[in-house]
Amino acid sequence: MGQKDRYLVMEVGRTVISDIGQKDHSQQDIGGRKNVICLSRPGWGIEAMAEAKAAAAITCSWHGHAFVDSVVINGRPKCECNNCYAGEDCSILMRDCPADAVSGDPQYLEPYWRQNAGRSAVVLSGWHRMSYQNNAPNYISMELERHIRLLHRAVGNAVTDDRFIIFGSGSTQLLNAVIKAFSSSLDHNSPVGVVATAPYYEVFREQTKLFNSREYQWKGIPSNMSGSTNSTQLSSENLIEIVTSPNNPDGNLQRRSKFLLGSSMAAIHDHAYYWPQYSPIPAPADEDVMLFSNAKFTGHASSRFGWAIIKDEKVYQKVVTYMDLSTVGVSSDTQLRVLKLIKTILLQIREEGDFFKFGYEIMKERWQKLSKIVSSSNRFSLQKLSPHYCNYFNEFKDPSPAYAWLRCEKDEDEDCEAVLRNAGILSRGGTVFEAHSRYARLSLIKTLDDFEQLLQKLQTLIFSTDSYSSL
Amino acid sequence: MGQKDRYLVMEVGRTVISDIGQKDHSQQDIGGRKNVICLSRPGWGIEAMAEAKAAAAITCSWHGHAFVDSVVINGRPKCECNNCYAGEDCSILMRDCPADAVSGDPQYLEPYWRQNAGRSAVVLSGWHRMSYQNNAPNYISMELERHIRLLHRAVGNAVTDDRFIIFGSGSTQLLNAVIKAFSSSLDHNSPVGVVATAPYYEVFREQTKLFNSREYQWKGIPSNMSGSTNSTQLSSENLIEIVTSPNNPDGNLQRRSKFLLGSSMAAIHDHAYYWPQYSPIPAPADEDVMLFSNAKFTGHASSRFGWAIIKDEKVYQKVVTYMDLSTVGVSSDTQLRVLKLIKTILLQIREEGDFFKFGYEIMKERWQKLSKIVSSSNRFSLQKLSPHYCNYFNEFKDPSPAYAWLRCEKDEDEDCEAVLRNAGILSRGGTVFEAHSRYARLSLIKTLDDFEQLLQKLQTLIFSTDSYSSL
């Protein structure tokens, strides 16, 4: 049942493992140094490391991935190809394949983690933290919480002193937890209303509707409400406003709606994109409830990790109860991994290898390339973003938003998503964000393949438009 | 920013790493074999492996744990001590410290994973599966899903052919997802009622109440309902029954309540404990919706992983929507780890190193030891469990339940939890399970320290009772 005491020779870089049988430790003369131990017991990490290296060695023509848990074909993990690539090694570019700019899948950051492979890897022993309880209350890792505070201090994007921090399976889970906490905190007889200013991230609406609670309900956008009622009525109603800043989809730094007045109202600030790679950081955010998402920050979307920074202890305690009863906390495997990622980032902050600089340069370049193509015709326009001073970089910075909020300018292009789709570009239409169908969101944070396909299709579309116009 | 091309000598077992500078590969004559490559590029897993080994080498006197993400003191992860142990190395046994038999924290399985360290370790590269999407729809790993089906077939505890499988952050999350799916599937004007036969796991009640939905509500226990209404009324009402089998707390194999009649009713079968280490397996379970929890199965509670096996595609699709909008799927880090754990178990099934045999032997022995002490007086009694034929082991097996469902037999011991507490034993009182306060649940699945403390305190209590009786 246990490990046998055998000795293996391992070439780490190439994952060659040869078993030379049961032996004593042997002292070797290596590279001019005597008495360096060269062989040893295999140790329990060797198999796992060999497996990880074997997967990592499969490049999939740099148009896909093979992971340790990819489907195995002929003893090797099978390549999972990027959009529009196919074949065993993802080397075949498919014809007439639409560019996919729909999801906010932050794969543009993957090269950073490949470059920082040594610092960011994690070895999970089979017995790592099996217990429900972590070393801090509420299922959270004390070290991770401490590093999140260090991170916000180093980046300067949020105040964490004297605040409570709680983890969730992404900020998505925390969103409902906080709405629930607020709606059972506020004095009210009727359900609390949940609102967001359009264009807004559609999950706010869909999730709130899904839970169909007796305590809160989706009320739509504040400006519509002020049209139908007067401001006195609005201020007397209990409302929770979700403020996304920078905003998804348009990248603008947002404040609470001017249509909402009154002191009883609560706000949830979604700061998923309030990191230097997407936005200037004018000052540390200092709101009652702030949500952060690891997905948009480090790019590890499938790890499902986010955190809330909360001022009020009662609200915090209610979020804790929610986390306890909905999922019994957050995966400790993921907590260990996120700790390692944050440590890697902190080690190189404002130095060579700075994570935010890496991310910013990619996002800025993508925005510039897209802007150049869009501005070459009058058919489309983009949201207006201007350079701002960023306290993290200590200089003025050009825009680098996560999404393009494209507007179809031609009178007949009422449905911008359809216009793009007909040109082989998949986007998210404006109505999803409760905005006009004349808008569509293009994701700029996906793989390089995705972005290049988007540019190419957009260029073709605009070129054909110009040809058409000149007829 | 990248890794330097240096060559390291590593003794894996002892995590000694010495840097011998930049060199070419050297071919060494090792152990009588020539041309075995001994040195190599450091490779990106080395640092992580050294870190994991360093933590693993700290034994904490075998009364605690040091993990990679434990708090660091003097450059070393600090020991996190088991209940009633203290000191830097957890070597100090605290006096007058109560035994804690409250939570169902399945740490009794940890020794198995230490013994299978090589097979069960996982190396996570920094770029492992960053995308939201896994290689199968609905955020699930195709390999993990396949291995879960193989597992159920090998164990014989559930039918999975032609069923849908969906993952959750523990079966806790899936419970609400399925209740929600059923209640929006059934034809109804008023909220669907959710019921469970007492004694039942209290999270069913607390979670259902927490979400406070317009679509479903907690209705308590079926036998109470039949007391207040007649069976015709019951059958016309839309009810979802949660059936836990084997039951938490009493370990009995359960069927749907005899108090509930009618064809419109749905049932959710919680099979968290339907594994050979806790229960005989008379036949593969074959229910409409079956929930399984990795926590109770492999013992990895903090990984937060569970799965649902669902017959009806419409119900399945609604659970998918719930998973999407509540947490956007389940951590892929955890999915990779669970895959490795299941592979380790499958490799040794019914052979030397069989996981279920390991777990069963511990649980059987604990039950026997506890039964012996309890039966030595008339003050307490335990639930009646008898040997049953188990299809997994192909023989009759003595009971091995996860919990003792203790009854205080003396007239004055109306509050069994208080009786135990006064004797230095923390338990979960019967009323939590909507049973009589004369009952209390004792967890038998925690660490060996926890179990030994429980036995010792119980023996003292029973001995003092006997002395008292004989006065």
PDB file of C-alpha atoms in Angstrom, chain B residues 292-391:
ATOM      1  CA  PHE B 292     -22.988  12.350  -3.713  1.00  0.00           C
ATOM      2  CA  SER B 293     -20.438  14.292  -1.717  1.00  0.00           C
ATOM      3  CA  ASN B 294     -16.708  14.036  -2.116  1.00  0.00           C
ATOM      4  CA  ALA B 295     -16.302  15.115   1.512  1.00  0.00           C
ATOM      5  CA  LYS B 296     -17.732  11.945   3.000  1.00  0.00           C
ATOM      6  CA  PHE B 297     -16.429   9.734   0.190  1.00  0.00           C
ATOM      7  CA  THR B 298     -12.686  10.553  -0.029  1.00  0.00           C
ATOM      8  CA  GLY B 299     -12.584  12.706   3.111  1.00  0.00           C
ATOM      9  CA  HIS B 300     -11.617  15.916   1.286  1.00  0.00           C
ATOM     10  CA  ALA B 301     -14.233  18.110   2.899  1.00  0.00           C
ATOM     11  CA  SER B 302     -12.677  21.496   2.237  1.00  0.00           C
ATOM     12  CA  SER B 303     -12.358  20.810  -1.482  1.00  0.00           C
ATOM     13  CA  ARG B 304     -16.104  21.476  -1.718  1.00  0.00           C
ATOM     14  CA  PHE B 305     -17.024  18.986  -4.380  1.00  0.00           C
ATOM     15  CA  GLY B 306     -20.125  16.919  -4.962  1.00  0.00           C
ATOM     16  CA  TRP B 307     -22.137  15.595  -7.860  1.00  0.00           C
ATOM     17  CA  ALA B 308     -25.728  14.904  -8.784  1.00  0.00           C
ATOM     18  CA  ILE B 309     -26.877  11.993 -10.943  1.00  0.00           C
ATOM     19  CA  ILE B 310     -30.109  12.990 -12.646  1.00  0.00           C
ATOM     20  CA  LYS B 311     -32.536  11.004 -14.798  1.00  0.00           C
ATOM     21  CA  ASP B 312     -34.667  13.750 -16.284  1.00  0.00           C
ATOM     22  CA  GLU B 313     -33.039  16.054 -18.812  1.00  0.00           C
ATOM     23  CA  LYS B 314     -35.293  19.013 -17.986  1.00  0.00           C
ATOM     24  CA  VAL B 315     -34.398  18.847 -14.309  1.00  0.00           C
ATOM     25  CA  TYR B 316     -30.735  18.505 -15.254  1.00  0.00           C
ATOM     26  CA  GLN B 317     -30.879  21.573 -17.513  1.00  0.00           C
ATOM     27  CA  LYS B 318     -32.381  23.624 -14.702  1.00  0.00           C
ATOM     28  CA  VAL B 319     -29.612  22.532 -12.354  1.00  0.00           C
ATOM     29  CA  VAL B 320     -27.110  23.589 -15.019  1.00  0.00           C
ATOM     30  CA  THR B 321     -28.683  27.054 -15.161  1.00  0.00           C
ATOM     31  CA  TYR B 322     -28.545  27.285 -11.379  1.00  0.00           C
ATOM     32  CA  MET B 323     -24.859  26.328 -11.318  1.00  0.00           C
ATOM     33  CA  ASP B 324     -24.159  28.863 -14.035  1.00  0.00           C
ATOM     34  CA  LEU B 325     -25.863  31.777 -12.295  1.00  0.00           C
ATOM     35  CA  SER B 326     -24.960  30.968  -8.705  1.00  0.00           C
ATOM     36  CA  THR B 327     -21.219  30.216  -9.003  1.00  0.00           C
ATOM     37  CA  VAL B 328     -20.391  29.711 -12.730  1.00  0.00           C
ATOM     38  CA  GLY B 329     -19.546  26.065 -12.133  1.00  0.00           C
ATOM     39  CA  VAL B 330     -17.077  24.435  -9.774  1.00  0.00           C
ATOM     40  CA  SER B 331     -13.356  25.073  -9.229  1.00  0.00           C
ATOM     41  CA  SER B 332     -11.321  23.325 -11.921  1.00  0.00           C
ATOM     42  CA  ASP B 333      -8.401  23.092  -9.481  1.00  0.00           C
ATOM     43  CA  THR B 334     -10.561  20.920  -7.290  1.00  0.00           C
ATOM     44  CA  GLN B 335     -11.836  18.952 -10.283  1.00  0.00           C
ATOM     45  CA  LEU B 336      -8.243  18.054 -11.152  1.00  0.00           C
ATOM     46  CA  ARG B 337      -7.541  16.979  -7.588  1.00  0.00           C
ATOM     47  CA  VAL B 338     -10.700  14.892  -7.255  1.00  0.00           C
ATOM     48  CA  LEU B 339      -9.861  13.157 -10.535  1.00  0.00           C
ATOM     49  CA  LYS B 340      -6.497  12.150  -9.073  1.00  0.00           C
ATOM     50  CA  LEU B 341      -8.093  10.889  -5.865  1.00  0.00           C
ATOM     51  CA  ILE B 342     -10.629   8.786  -7.755  1.00  0.00           C
ATOM     52  CA  LYS B 343      -7.909   7.400 -10.024  1.00  0.00           C
ATOM     53  CA  THR B 344      -5.922   6.400  -6.933  1.00  0.00           C
ATOM     54  CA  ILE B 345      -8.946   4.603  -5.508  1.00  0.00           C
ATOM     55  CA  LEU B 346      -9.823   2.877  -8.791  1.00  0.00           C
ATOM     56  CA  LEU B 347      -6.247   1.615  -9.237  1.00  0.00           C
ATOM     57  CA  GLN B 348      -6.460  -0.391  -6.028  1.00  0.00           C
ATOM     58  CA  ILE B 349     -10.084  -1.382  -5.926  1.00  0.00           C
ATOM     59  CA  ARG B 350     -10.594  -4.820  -4.333  1.00  0.00           C
ATOM     60  CA  GLU B 351      -6.807  -5.179  -4.217  1.00  0.00           C
ATOM     61  CA  GLU B 352      -4.119  -4.478  -1.666  1.00  0.00           C
ATOM     62  CA  GLY B 353      -4.556  -0.856  -0.704  1.00  0.00           C
ATOM     63  CA  ASP B 354      -8.330  -0.895  -1.247  1.00  0.00           C
ATOM     64  CA  PHE B 355      -9.643   2.465  -0.102  1.00  0.00           C
ATOM     65  CA  PHE B 356     -13.032   1.236   1.063  1.00  0.00           C
ATOM     66  CA  LYS B 357     -11.529  -1.605   3.084  1.00  0.00           C
ATOM     67  CA  PHE B 358      -9.231   0.912   4.757  1.00  0.00           C
ATOM     68  CA  GLY B 359     -12.140   3.182   5.643  1.00  0.00           C
ATOM     69  CA  TYR B 360     -14.424   0.335   6.651  1.00  0.00           C
ATOM     70  CA  GLU B 361     -11.907  -1.179   9.071  1.00  0.00           C
ATOM     71  CA  ILE B 362     -11.509   2.132  10.894  1.00  0.00           C
ATOM     72  CA  MET B 363     -15.224   2.835  11.085  1.00  0.00           C
ATOM     73  CA  LYS B 364     -16.075  -0.720  12.180  1.00  0.00           C
ATOM     74  CA  GLU B 365     -13.461  -0.634  14.913  1.00  0.00           C
ATOM     75  CA  ARG B 366     -14.654   2.743  16.159  1.00  0.00           C
ATOM     76  CA  TRP B 367     -18.255   1.542  16.267  1.00  0.00           C
ATOM     77  CA  GLN B 368     -17.248  -1.609  18.132  1.00  0.00           C
ATOM     78  CA  LYS B 369     -15.218   0.313  20.706  1.00  0.00           C
ATOM     79  CA  LEU B 370     -17.996   2.818  21.271  1.00  0.00           C
ATOM     80  CA  SER B 371     -20.664   0.094  21.451  1.00  0.00           C
ATOM     81  CA  LYS B 372     -18.649  -1.786  24.048  1.00  0.00           C
ATOM     82  CA  ILE B 373     -18.418   1.251  26.321  1.00  0.00           C
ATOM     83  CA  VAL B 374     -22.055   2.263  25.877  1.00  0.00           C
ATOM     84  CA  SER B 375     -23.319  -1.273  26.493  1.00  0.00           C
ATOM     85  CA  SER B 376     -21.393  -1.467  29.756  1.00  0.00           C
ATOM     86  CA  SER B 377     -24.148   0.540  31.479  1.00  0.00           C
ATOM     87  CA  ASN B 378     -27.846   1.296  31.090  1.00  0.00           C
ATOM     88  CA  ARG B 379     -27.426   5.033  31.012  1.00  0.00           C
ATOM     89  CA  PHE B 380     -27.168   5.310  27.214  1.00  0.00           C
ATOM     90  CA  SER B 381     -28.179   3.325  24.189  1.00  0.00           C
ATOM     91  CA  LEU B 382     -27.177   3.427  20.527  1.00  0.00           C
ATOM     92  CA  GLN B 383     -29.153   2.985  17.324  1.00  0.00           C
ATOM     93  CA  LYS B 384     -29.674  -0.672  16.401  1.00  0.00           C
ATOM     94  CA  LEU B 385     -27.584  -1.725  13.434  1.00  0.00           C
ATOM     95  CA  SER B 386     -27.024  -5.309  12.366  1.00  0.00           C
ATOM     96  CA  PRO B 387     -24.611  -7.066   9.983  1.00  0.00           C
ATOM     97  CA  HIS B 388     -25.699  -6.998   6.342  1.00  0.00           C
ATOM     98  CA  TYR B 389     -24.477  -8.493   3.135  1.00  0.00           C
ATOM     99  CA  CYS B 390     -22.395  -6.008   1.173  1.00  0.00           C
ATOM    100  CA  ASN B 391     -22.125  -6.496  -2.570  1.00  0.00           C
TER     101      ASN B 391
END
